[in-house]
Amino acid sequence: MELSQICRKFGLNGKYIGATLLKSGNINKTYKVDFDNNGRTDSYIIQKINTYVFKKPEHIMANIEGVTRHIAAKLPDCKRERGVLSFLYTEENKNYYVDEEGGFWRGYGFIPNSITYDAFDTGLLRAAGEAFGEFQLLLADYDASSLYEIIPDFHNTKARYRVFEEKVLKDEYNRVDGVREEVDFLFKVRPIGEALVNMLESGELPLRVTHNDTKGNNILFDIDTNETLAVIDLDTVMPGLMAYDFGDAVRFAANTSAEDEPDISKTSLDLEKFEAFSEGYVGKIKNTSTGNELKTLVTGALVMTIELAVRFLDDYIDGDKYFKLNYPEHNLVRTRCQIALIKDMLKKRGVMDRIIEKYI
Ligand code: ADP
Ligand code: GN1
Ligand code: MG
């Protein structure tokens, strides 16, 4: 079905001007659509959910409905319009629409005058740290038992390694020979990769409601002032560990390169950026966190980078079914870039720990 017709299902009126495909995400297809209403342009976000990744998309919609209402109720009136995602609804009052081919669609109001970034300076990163920390605080009293577990074992690195091991043994696409070095390295760092799950299992770390996909481009900033507006991309909000959110944000935004930089001599952990993010994040959450949570933030950065290296390589070995690709070896390039970042983080671990201590 045409995108303009999908828009009509969500009750969008006016003259359809057109759509732009927004390319920052690796999973869903996101369009900004524009309508002319008597000379005024009204914009919306329309997304096609990736149902290979999200097997029960209705569950995501229920989770996000609950979480966004919870956040909206806490925001002052002046911040509600731009501080949280708001769904579009169909005539039947549903927050999604399934087309004739089974395509699963949803819509959001476009948060006006907003922008997302893929690269960050220290000022933006401090603000990003505060925004993700604040998000955690806003959901601290959310009933976690009401949330569906959207992707079971999403950050369970022990389960991720088990699946990875099976795929390597099976080698269905005959790709393992070409990536032996990467596979060996990832098995070597397995004990670090599994550290947080072990602590969770032994009761040393508490589960919280976490975002679980804290890439910097999941924060909307004001286009003029760079003030943070809203944390978006709420598909993976589920019970998780604080260190996952901290760690994934560092993995993505404190890298001196993009997460898929082919020239890995450009990839490293930028300590100034790490410090800026830590200052923002730790400043927000330190009073409500346990000692173990604060002590494991740096491990979180390592664990999340190891997890992503495993996931990208797993997908490569498995015939590239999960992540969107821009070119055939994209997942392998992503893997190598994450491995370069892990190696650099291992060298800087002590310094990173001292930076965290400074802000506790
Ligand atoms: P993905 O899961 O594919 O990453 P996102 O939900 O993060 O999808 O959306 C992709 C991009 O679309 C975001 O990085 C942001 O630039 C833009 N976007 C998403 N929702 C909104 C919104 N409500 N208002 C403005 N921009 C948005
Ligand atoms: C995916 O949708 P996006 O691009 O924000 C992935 C994350 C990865 C990320 C790596 C549901 O996030 O887990 O960290 O790519 N989301 C899902 O870029 O798997
Ligand atoms: Mg996103």
Coordinates of C-alpha atoms in Angstrom, one line a residue, residues 155-158 161 186 188-198 244 299 302-304 306-307 310:
H155 CA 21.2 -8.2 26.3
N156 CA 21.8 -11.6 27.8
T157 CA 25.3 -12.0 26.5
K158 CA 25.6 -15.6 27.8
Y161 CA 27.4 -16.3 23.0
L186 CA 35.5 -12.6 20.6
K188 CA 38.9 -14.7 24.2
V189 CA 36.9 -11.8 25.7
R190 CA 33.9 -13.9 26.5
P191 CA 34.5 -13.8 30.3
I192 CA 34.3 -10.0 30.2
G193 CA 31.3 -10.1 27.8
E194 CA 29.4 -12.3 30.3
A195 CA 30.4 -10.5 33.5
L196 CA 27.2 -8.4 34.0
V197 CA 24.9 -11.3 33.4
N198 CA 26.8 -13.3 35.9
Y244 CA 23.5 -1.5 29.5
T299 CA 32.3 -2.8 32.4
L302 CA 33.0 -3.1 27.3
V303 CA 30.1 -5.6 27.6
M304 CA 27.9 -3.6 25.1
I306 CA 31.5 -7.0 22.9
E307 CA 27.8 -7.8 22.6
V310 CA 29.2 -10.7 18.6

